[in-house]
Short mmCIF file of C-alpha atoms in Angstrom, two decimals:
data_model
loop_
_atom_site.label_atom_id
_atom_site.label_comp_id
_atom_site.label_asym_id
_atom_site.label_seq_id
_atom_site.Cartn_x
_atom_site.Cartn_y
_atom_site.Cartn_z
CA MET A 1 -29.10 104.33 -142.37
CA LYS A 2 -26.18 106.14 -140.74
CA PRO A 3 -25.95 107.56 -137.21
CA ALA A 4 -25.00 111.10 -138.28
CA LEU A 5 -26.66 112.25 -135.08
CA LEU A 6 -25.65 115.90 -135.07
CA LEU A 7 -26.55 116.33 -138.72
CA LEU A 8 -29.81 114.48 -138.15
CA LEU A 9 -30.83 116.77 -135.31
CA ALA A 10 -30.02 119.85 -137.31
CA PHE A 11 -32.07 118.71 -140.29
CA ALA A 12 -34.95 117.28 -138.26
CA CYS A 13 -35.67 120.60 -136.61
CA ALA A 14 -36.20 122.12 -140.05
CA SER A 15 -38.21 119.27 -141.58
CA PRO A 16 -41.88 119.18 -140.59
CA ALA A 17 -44.29 117.11 -142.67
CA GLY A 18 -44.94 118.99 -145.90
CA ALA A 19 -47.14 119.04 -148.96
CA VAL A 20 -46.59 117.05 -152.10
CA GLU A 21 -47.05 118.97 -155.34
CA PRO A 22 -48.98 118.39 -157.42
CA GLY A 23 -51.95 116.30 -156.42
CA GLY A 24 -51.10 114.88 -153.01
CA LYS A 25 -49.57 115.24 -149.60
CA PHE A 26 -47.93 113.06 -146.97
CA GLN A 27 -50.25 113.06 -143.99
CA ARG A 28 -49.81 111.38 -140.64
CA VAL A 29 -52.36 108.60 -140.32
CA PHE A 30 -53.41 106.53 -137.31
CA PRO A 31 -52.42 109.54 -135.21
CA LYS A 32 -53.02 107.79 -131.89
CA LEU A 33 -50.42 105.16 -132.75
CA SER A 34 -46.75 105.72 -131.99
CA PHE A 35 -43.91 103.24 -132.47
CA GLU A 36 -40.35 103.24 -131.14
CA ARG A 37 -37.95 103.54 -134.10
CA PRO A 38 -40.29 102.07 -136.74
CA LEU A 39 -38.39 101.19 -139.88
CA PHE A 40 -40.70 99.21 -142.14
CA LEU A 41 -44.40 98.78 -142.91
CA ALA A 42 -46.00 95.99 -144.91
CA ALA A 43 -49.25 94.24 -145.68
CA ALA A 44 -49.52 90.48 -145.99
CA PRO A 45 -50.68 89.07 -149.35
CA GLY A 46 -54.41 88.67 -149.44
CA ASP A 47 -54.99 90.77 -146.31
CA ALA A 48 -56.78 94.05 -147.05
CA GLN A 49 -57.18 95.11 -143.43
CA ARG A 50 -54.05 94.54 -141.38
CA LEU A 51 -50.77 96.44 -141.47
CA TYR A 52 -47.50 95.27 -139.94
CA VAL A 53 -44.89 97.64 -138.52
CA VAL A 54 -41.31 96.58 -137.77
CA ALA A 55 -39.65 98.25 -134.79
CA GLN A 56 -35.87 98.26 -134.75
CA GLY A 57 -35.71 96.97 -131.18
CA GLY A 58 -37.06 93.58 -132.25
CA VAL A 59 -40.88 93.67 -132.29
CA ILE A 60 -43.25 93.35 -135.24
CA HIS A 61 -46.56 95.06 -134.46
CA VAL A 62 -49.82 94.34 -136.25
CA PHE A 63 -53.05 96.31 -136.29
CA ASP A 64 -56.34 96.40 -138.15
CA ARG A 65 -56.48 99.75 -139.88
CA ARG A 66 -60.22 99.92 -139.11
CA GLU A 67 -59.61 99.55 -135.38
CA ALA A 68 -56.48 101.62 -134.77
CA PRO A 69 -55.22 102.58 -132.21
CA ARG A 70 -55.45 98.99 -131.00
CA THR A 71 -52.27 97.07 -131.83
CA ALA A 72 -50.95 93.60 -131.07
CA VAL A 73 -47.56 91.91 -131.13
CA PHE A 74 -47.13 89.69 -134.17
CA LEU A 75 -43.59 88.57 -133.23
CA ASP A 76 -41.23 89.54 -130.42
CA LEU A 77 -37.55 88.88 -131.18
CA ARG A 78 -35.98 91.21 -128.62
CA ALA A 79 -34.13 88.34 -126.94
CA LYS A 80 -32.48 87.42 -130.25
CA VAL A 81 -31.73 90.87 -131.65
CA SER A 82 -28.63 92.99 -131.11
CA ARG A 83 -29.05 96.73 -130.67
CA GLN A 84 -25.43 97.47 -129.74
CA GLY A 85 -24.83 99.36 -132.99
CA GLU A 86 -26.93 102.30 -134.17
CA GLU A 87 -27.77 100.44 -137.37
CA GLU A 88 -28.35 97.02 -135.81
CA GLY A 89 -31.69 95.55 -134.92
CA LEU A 90 -34.69 93.90 -136.52
CA LEU A 91 -34.28 95.34 -140.01
CA GLY A 92 -36.55 93.62 -142.52
CA LEU A 93 -39.76 91.68 -143.06
CA THR A 94 -41.46 90.06 -146.04
CA PHE A 95 -44.26 87.57 -146.49
CA HIS A 96 -44.24 84.49 -148.68
CA PRO A 97 -46.42 85.06 -151.78
CA GLN A 98 -48.62 82.18 -150.55
CA TYR A 99 -48.70 83.44 -146.97
CA ALA A 100 -52.49 83.22 -146.80
CA ASN A 101 -52.18 79.46 -147.31
CA ASN A 102 -48.84 78.53 -145.70
CA GLY A 103 -48.29 81.23 -143.03
CA LEU A 104 -44.62 81.68 -143.93
CA PHE A 105 -42.78 84.95 -143.55
CA TYR A 106 -39.14 86.08 -143.40
CA VAL A 107 -37.15 88.46 -141.23
CA TYR A 108 -33.67 89.99 -141.33
CA TYR A 109 -32.05 90.86 -138.02
CA SER A 110 -28.74 91.51 -136.27
CA GLY A 111 -28.05 88.55 -134.03
CA ALA A 112 -27.30 89.03 -130.35
CA GLY A 113 -23.79 88.08 -129.26
CA GLU A 114 -21.22 87.81 -132.01
CA ARG A 115 -21.66 90.23 -134.90
CA ARG A 116 -23.81 88.52 -137.51
CA GLN A 117 -26.74 89.26 -139.78
CA ILE A 118 -29.43 86.61 -139.94
CA VAL A 119 -32.14 85.86 -142.49
CA ALA A 120 -34.74 83.54 -140.98
CA ARG A 121 -38.10 82.07 -141.89
CA TYR A 122 -41.02 81.80 -139.48
CA ARG A 123 -44.56 80.50 -139.53
CA ALA A 124 -47.67 82.30 -138.28
CA ASP A 125 -51.29 81.60 -137.51
CA VAL A 126 -52.70 83.65 -140.37
CA ALA A 127 -56.24 84.04 -139.03
CA ARG A 128 -55.06 85.25 -135.62
CA ALA A 129 -52.07 87.21 -136.96
CA VAL A 130 -49.75 85.69 -134.39
CA ALA A 131 -46.34 84.24 -135.25
CA ASP A 132 -44.83 81.15 -133.67
CA PRO A 133 -41.44 82.21 -132.23
CA ALA A 134 -40.36 78.57 -132.01
CA SER A 135 -40.78 78.04 -135.76
CA GLU A 136 -37.56 79.84 -136.75
CA LYS A 137 -35.48 78.35 -139.53
CA GLN A 138 -32.29 80.31 -140.15
CA LEU A 139 -31.54 80.44 -143.87
CA TYR A 140 -28.41 82.60 -143.73
CA VAL A 141 -26.08 83.65 -140.93
CA MET A 142 -23.57 86.18 -142.24
CA ASP A 143 -20.51 87.19 -140.24
CA ASP A 144 -20.32 90.95 -139.96
CA PRO A 145 -16.96 92.70 -139.43
CA PHE A 146 -18.47 95.92 -138.04
CA ARG A 147 -21.80 97.06 -136.60
CA ASN A 148 -22.93 99.33 -139.42
CA HIS A 149 -23.94 98.96 -143.09
CA ASN A 150 -26.10 95.94 -142.40
CA GLY A 151 -28.58 96.16 -145.27
CA GLY A 152 -31.76 94.52 -144.07
CA MET A 153 -34.27 94.58 -146.92
CA LEU A 154 -36.19 91.47 -147.96
CA ALA A 155 -38.71 91.20 -150.78
CA PHE A 156 -40.16 88.58 -153.07
CA GLY A 157 -39.80 89.31 -156.75
CA PRO A 158 -42.39 88.64 -159.43
CA ASP A 159 -40.41 85.46 -160.20
CA GLY A 160 -41.28 84.06 -156.76
CA MET A 161 -37.68 84.31 -155.55
CA LEU A 162 -36.53 85.92 -152.30
CA TYR A 163 -34.27 88.96 -152.75
CA ILE A 164 -32.02 90.12 -149.89
CA GLY A 165 -30.08 93.38 -149.56
CA THR A 166 -26.81 93.25 -147.63
CA GLY A 167 -24.47 96.09 -146.67
CA ASP A 168 -20.71 96.01 -147.22
CA GLY A 169 -20.08 95.08 -143.58
CA GLY A 170 -19.37 98.52 -142.27
CA SER A 171 -16.72 100.77 -140.88
CA ALA A 172 -16.11 103.41 -143.58
CA GLY A 173 -14.80 103.10 -147.11
CA ASP A 174 -15.40 99.33 -147.30
CA PRO A 175 -12.02 98.27 -145.85
CA LYS A 176 -12.73 94.61 -146.68
CA ASP A 177 -13.52 95.54 -150.32
CA SER A 178 -16.72 93.53 -149.94
CA GLY A 179 -18.56 95.40 -152.67
CA GLN A 180 -16.13 94.28 -155.38
CA ARG A 181 -15.64 90.71 -154.17
CA LEU A 182 -17.72 87.78 -155.37
CA ASP A 183 -16.63 85.46 -152.56
CA THR A 184 -18.69 87.27 -149.92
CA LEU A 185 -22.40 87.92 -149.55
CA LEU A 186 -21.77 91.44 -148.23
CA GLY A 187 -22.34 94.52 -150.38
CA LYS A 188 -24.81 92.69 -152.60
CA ILE A 189 -28.36 91.97 -153.55
CA LEU A 190 -28.92 88.22 -153.24
CA ARG A 191 -31.53 86.05 -154.92
CA VAL A 192 -32.52 82.71 -153.41
CA THR A 193 -35.47 80.33 -153.42
CA PRO A 194 -38.05 80.51 -150.61
CA GLU A 195 -36.15 77.61 -149.02
CA GLY A 196 -32.87 79.57 -149.15
CA THR A 197 -31.23 77.53 -151.91
CA VAL A 198 -29.46 78.94 -154.96
CA PRO A 199 -31.52 79.20 -158.17
CA PRO A 200 -29.60 77.66 -161.08
CA ASP A 201 -30.15 80.75 -163.27
CA ASN A 202 -28.38 83.18 -160.95
CA PRO A 203 -25.57 85.01 -162.81
CA PHE A 204 -22.56 83.67 -160.89
CA VAL A 205 -23.61 80.06 -160.47
CA GLY A 206 -20.63 77.90 -161.45
CA LYS A 207 -18.12 80.78 -161.44
CA PRO A 208 -15.05 79.67 -159.45
CA GLY A 209 -14.76 81.45 -156.13
CA ALA A 210 -18.11 83.22 -156.45
CA ARG A 211 -21.17 82.87 -154.23
CA GLY A 212 -24.07 81.63 -156.28
CA GLU A 213 -26.60 83.63 -154.27
CA ILE A 214 -25.36 86.93 -155.71
CA TRP A 215 -27.73 88.74 -158.07
CA ALA A 216 -26.00 92.16 -158.15
CA TRP A 217 -22.86 93.60 -156.55
CA GLY A 218 -20.83 96.75 -155.98
CA LEU A 219 -23.27 98.15 -153.41
CA ARG A 220 -22.49 99.95 -150.17
CA ASN A 221 -25.69 99.70 -148.16
CA PRO A 222 -28.89 99.09 -150.15
CA TRP A 223 -31.06 99.88 -147.14
CA ARG A 224 -34.35 99.66 -149.03
CA PHE A 225 -35.29 98.26 -152.45
CA SER A 226 -38.58 97.37 -154.13
CA PHE A 227 -40.15 95.87 -157.22
CA ASP A 228 -42.33 97.94 -159.52
CA ARG A 229 -45.77 96.32 -159.36
CA LYS A 230 -46.38 97.03 -163.05
CA THR A 231 -43.06 96.25 -164.74
CA GLY A 232 -41.23 94.07 -162.20
CA ALA A 233 -38.18 96.38 -162.29
CA LEU A 234 -36.04 96.34 -159.15
CA TRP A 235 -35.24 99.78 -157.69
CA ALA A 236 -32.80 100.42 -154.83
CA GLY A 237 -31.57 103.33 -152.78
CA ASP A 238 -27.89 102.80 -151.97
CA VAL A 239 -26.60 104.82 -149.01
CA GLY A 240 -23.46 106.80 -149.80
CA GLN A 241 -20.25 107.56 -147.91
CA ASN A 242 -19.21 111.20 -147.67
CA ALA A 243 -20.66 112.99 -150.67
CA TRP A 244 -23.29 111.19 -152.78
CA GLU A 245 -26.50 109.19 -152.35
CA GLU A 246 -27.79 107.16 -155.28
CA ILE A 247 -30.82 105.46 -156.81
CA ASP A 248 -30.15 102.36 -158.92
CA VAL A 249 -32.19 100.11 -161.16
CA ILE A 250 -30.86 96.66 -160.31
CA VAL A 251 -30.28 94.15 -163.11
CA ARG A 252 -29.05 90.58 -163.20
CA GLY A 253 -25.27 90.46 -162.63
CA GLY A 254 -24.95 94.25 -162.47
CA ASN A 255 -21.92 95.86 -160.77
CA TYR A 256 -22.80 99.26 -159.29
CA GLY A 257 -19.25 100.38 -158.63
CA TRP A 258 -18.76 100.73 -154.89
CA ARG A 259 -16.05 101.30 -153.54
CA LEU A 260 -14.43 102.53 -156.72
CA PHE A 261 -17.31 104.93 -157.22
CA GLU A 262 -19.67 106.77 -154.90
CA GLY A 263 -22.56 107.87 -157.07
CA ASP A 264 -20.95 109.08 -160.30
CA ALA A 265 -17.74 110.22 -158.61
CA ASP A 266 -14.48 108.36 -158.03
CA TYR A 267 -14.15 107.22 -154.43
CA GLU A 268 -11.19 104.84 -154.19
CA ASN A 269 -10.20 104.04 -157.74
CA PRO A 270 -6.40 103.89 -157.89
CA GLN A 271 -6.36 102.06 -161.23
CA ARG A 272 -8.70 104.68 -162.70
CA ARG A 273 -11.20 102.17 -163.97
CA PRO A 274 -13.68 103.98 -166.21
CA ALA A 275 -17.27 104.57 -165.17
CA ARG A 276 -18.46 102.66 -168.23
CA ASP A 277 -17.30 99.44 -166.55
CA PHE A 278 -20.12 99.84 -164.03
CA ILE A 279 -23.83 100.61 -163.99
CA ALA A 280 -24.45 104.27 -163.24
CA PRO A 281 -27.17 105.52 -160.91
CA VAL A 282 -30.40 106.71 -162.50
CA ALA A 283 -30.51 109.53 -159.94
CA SER A 284 -28.25 110.90 -157.22
CA TYR A 285 -27.97 113.84 -154.86
CA GLY A 286 -25.20 115.42 -152.83
CA HIS A 287 -24.83 115.90 -149.12
CA ASP A 288 -25.96 119.48 -149.42
CA LEU A 289 -29.47 117.95 -149.60
CA GLY A 290 -29.15 115.14 -147.06
CA CYS A 291 -26.89 112.33 -145.88
CA SER A 292 -28.67 108.94 -146.06
CA VAL A 293 -31.03 107.83 -148.82
CA THR A 294 -34.19 105.90 -148.02
CA GLY A 295 -35.29 103.96 -151.08
CA GLY A 296 -39.00 103.75 -151.79
CA TYR A 297 -41.49 102.46 -154.36
CA VAL A 298 -42.72 103.14 -157.85
CA TYR A 299 -46.15 104.52 -157.08
CA ARG A 300 -48.92 102.36 -158.55
CA GLY A 301 -51.72 103.28 -156.17
CA ALA A 302 -54.92 105.11 -157.06
CA ALA A 303 -55.06 107.89 -154.47
CA VAL A 304 -52.77 110.36 -156.27
CA PRO A 305 -52.99 109.80 -160.05
CA LYS A 306 -50.45 112.51 -160.88
CA LEU A 307 -47.70 110.50 -159.17
CA GLN A 308 -48.51 107.28 -161.01
CA GLY A 309 -45.34 105.74 -162.44
CA GLN A 310 -43.01 107.86 -160.30
CA TYR A 311 -40.35 106.30 -158.09
CA LEU A 312 -40.55 107.89 -154.64
CA TYR A 313 -37.58 108.13 -152.31
CA ALA A 314 -36.39 110.20 -149.36
CA ASP A 315 -33.45 111.27 -147.24
CA PHE A 316 -33.38 110.21 -143.58
CA CYS A 317 -31.38 113.22 -142.40
CA SER A 318 -33.06 116.11 -144.20
CA GLY A 319 -36.55 114.62 -144.49
CA ARG A 320 -36.80 115.57 -148.15
CA LEU A 321 -38.79 113.38 -150.56
CA TRP A 322 -38.31 113.15 -154.31
CA ALA A 323 -39.92 111.54 -157.34
CA VAL A 324 -38.28 110.38 -160.57
CA PRO A 325 -40.02 108.86 -163.59
CA ALA A 326 -39.88 105.08 -163.65
CA ASP A 327 -40.11 104.88 -167.42
CA GLY A 328 -37.26 105.48 -169.85
CA THR A 329 -33.59 104.67 -169.49
CA GLY A 330 -30.48 106.37 -168.22
CA ARG A 331 -30.46 109.46 -166.05
CA ARG A 332 -33.80 110.66 -164.64
CA LYS A 333 -34.67 114.17 -163.48
CA ALA A 334 -35.84 114.19 -159.88
CA ARG A 335 -38.23 116.70 -158.37
CA GLU A 336 -38.67 117.40 -154.70
CA ILE A 337 -42.22 116.59 -153.58
CA GLY A 338 -42.35 117.27 -149.85
CA THR A 339 -40.90 116.39 -146.46
CA VAL A 340 -41.47 113.90 -143.67
CA PRO A 341 -39.42 114.02 -140.45
CA GLN A 342 -36.72 111.34 -140.29
CA PRO A 343 -38.18 108.99 -142.93
CA SER A 344 -36.74 105.58 -142.03
CA SER A 345 -38.58 103.51 -144.66
CA PHE A 346 -41.37 103.40 -147.19
CA GLY A 347 -44.01 100.70 -147.26
CA GLU A 348 -46.94 99.58 -149.40
CA ASP A 349 -50.35 98.22 -148.52
CA ASP A 350 -52.22 95.56 -150.49
CA ARG A 351 -53.54 98.17 -152.95
CA GLY A 352 -50.18 99.75 -153.69
CA GLU A 353 -50.79 102.85 -151.61
CA VAL A 354 -47.57 104.23 -150.16
CA TYR A 355 -46.65 104.93 -146.54
CA VAL A 356 -43.57 106.29 -144.80
CA THR A 357 -42.41 105.27 -141.33
CA SER A 358 -40.79 108.04 -139.33
CA PHE A 359 -38.52 108.08 -136.31
CA ASP A 360 -40.92 110.61 -134.79
CA GLY A 361 -42.94 107.43 -134.10
CA GLY A 362 -45.57 108.03 -136.74
CA ILE A 363 -46.81 106.60 -140.02
CA TYR A 364 -47.40 108.94 -142.95
CA GLN A 365 -49.46 108.11 -146.04
CA LEU A 366 -49.53 109.61 -149.51
CA VAL A 367 -53.08 110.95 -149.79
CA PRO A 368 -54.94 113.30 -152.15
CA GLY A 369 -54.32 116.99 -151.63
CA LYS A 370 -53.35 120.21 -153.33
#
């Protein structure tokens, strides 16, 4: 995400919820519920009824979709979370694959006080859907030079490992060159065990001066990423700087080019390194269409068959949503499929149905329609 407040307001006024063509639409669901700056939605493994909503201010809400609008607080971290920067806050949530048995889940938040991004593990009473705030175990505490580009996504891969998306540390133009350095965790996608240790098969394990947690690098702010439920492929939306937003398929050891490249274009590349040295986006769009990409999911639900196998993503500023085919290689042709106001994040339920959280306070779901 980026503040871009004036641009956001201009776009938001022109971006009501719209239809998806063909076969579906994004419709506001649980209309009596409203959240303050919701930026993620998830379901716990093995739980077909409850949904969890992360609010940027530091609260994770939980509700039974059969009983909405009643909600409860799953975890309140407001005393621990910094909201000094527009992009700071409680930013990510994921559940251990064996959550139903062990009650473990993970959060990513901006720590109060000194600038730092924290990945922590907690334990919950699964039956009651209440977390124990005293159970925190901090796995990573990352110093953060500025208050923007904080990443924040967490997800378990099909390999049972925990993947973490980190921003380049902020300001503008990556002044610390974090994206192209292997000695920092910033500007990366990390891969660690559920205990936070380094898997021995990570690509930079044993490389002098490199952090072994790194799975992929050369990223600016991979705000949201996800795994394709069918293929296991890792898709990410990487927020751009001044001109281009991009969608990447993340592979082991891949370098995605930031800050030398923004999308397919040179950004700060004084040595004129060729694009072939890096992994190109599979899709991109310019700032004539938006200003901050919100990565989504490859749709594997059943509600809208015509979008099966399409990767869905959005732009926070313009509210536009797109779909690109998940199959094939190289460049993909995107098609615009609708709008949702200020789409801060996508989410999936236990069946693979797709939702969007919006800064209008609502939750939108992809449902059948014209």
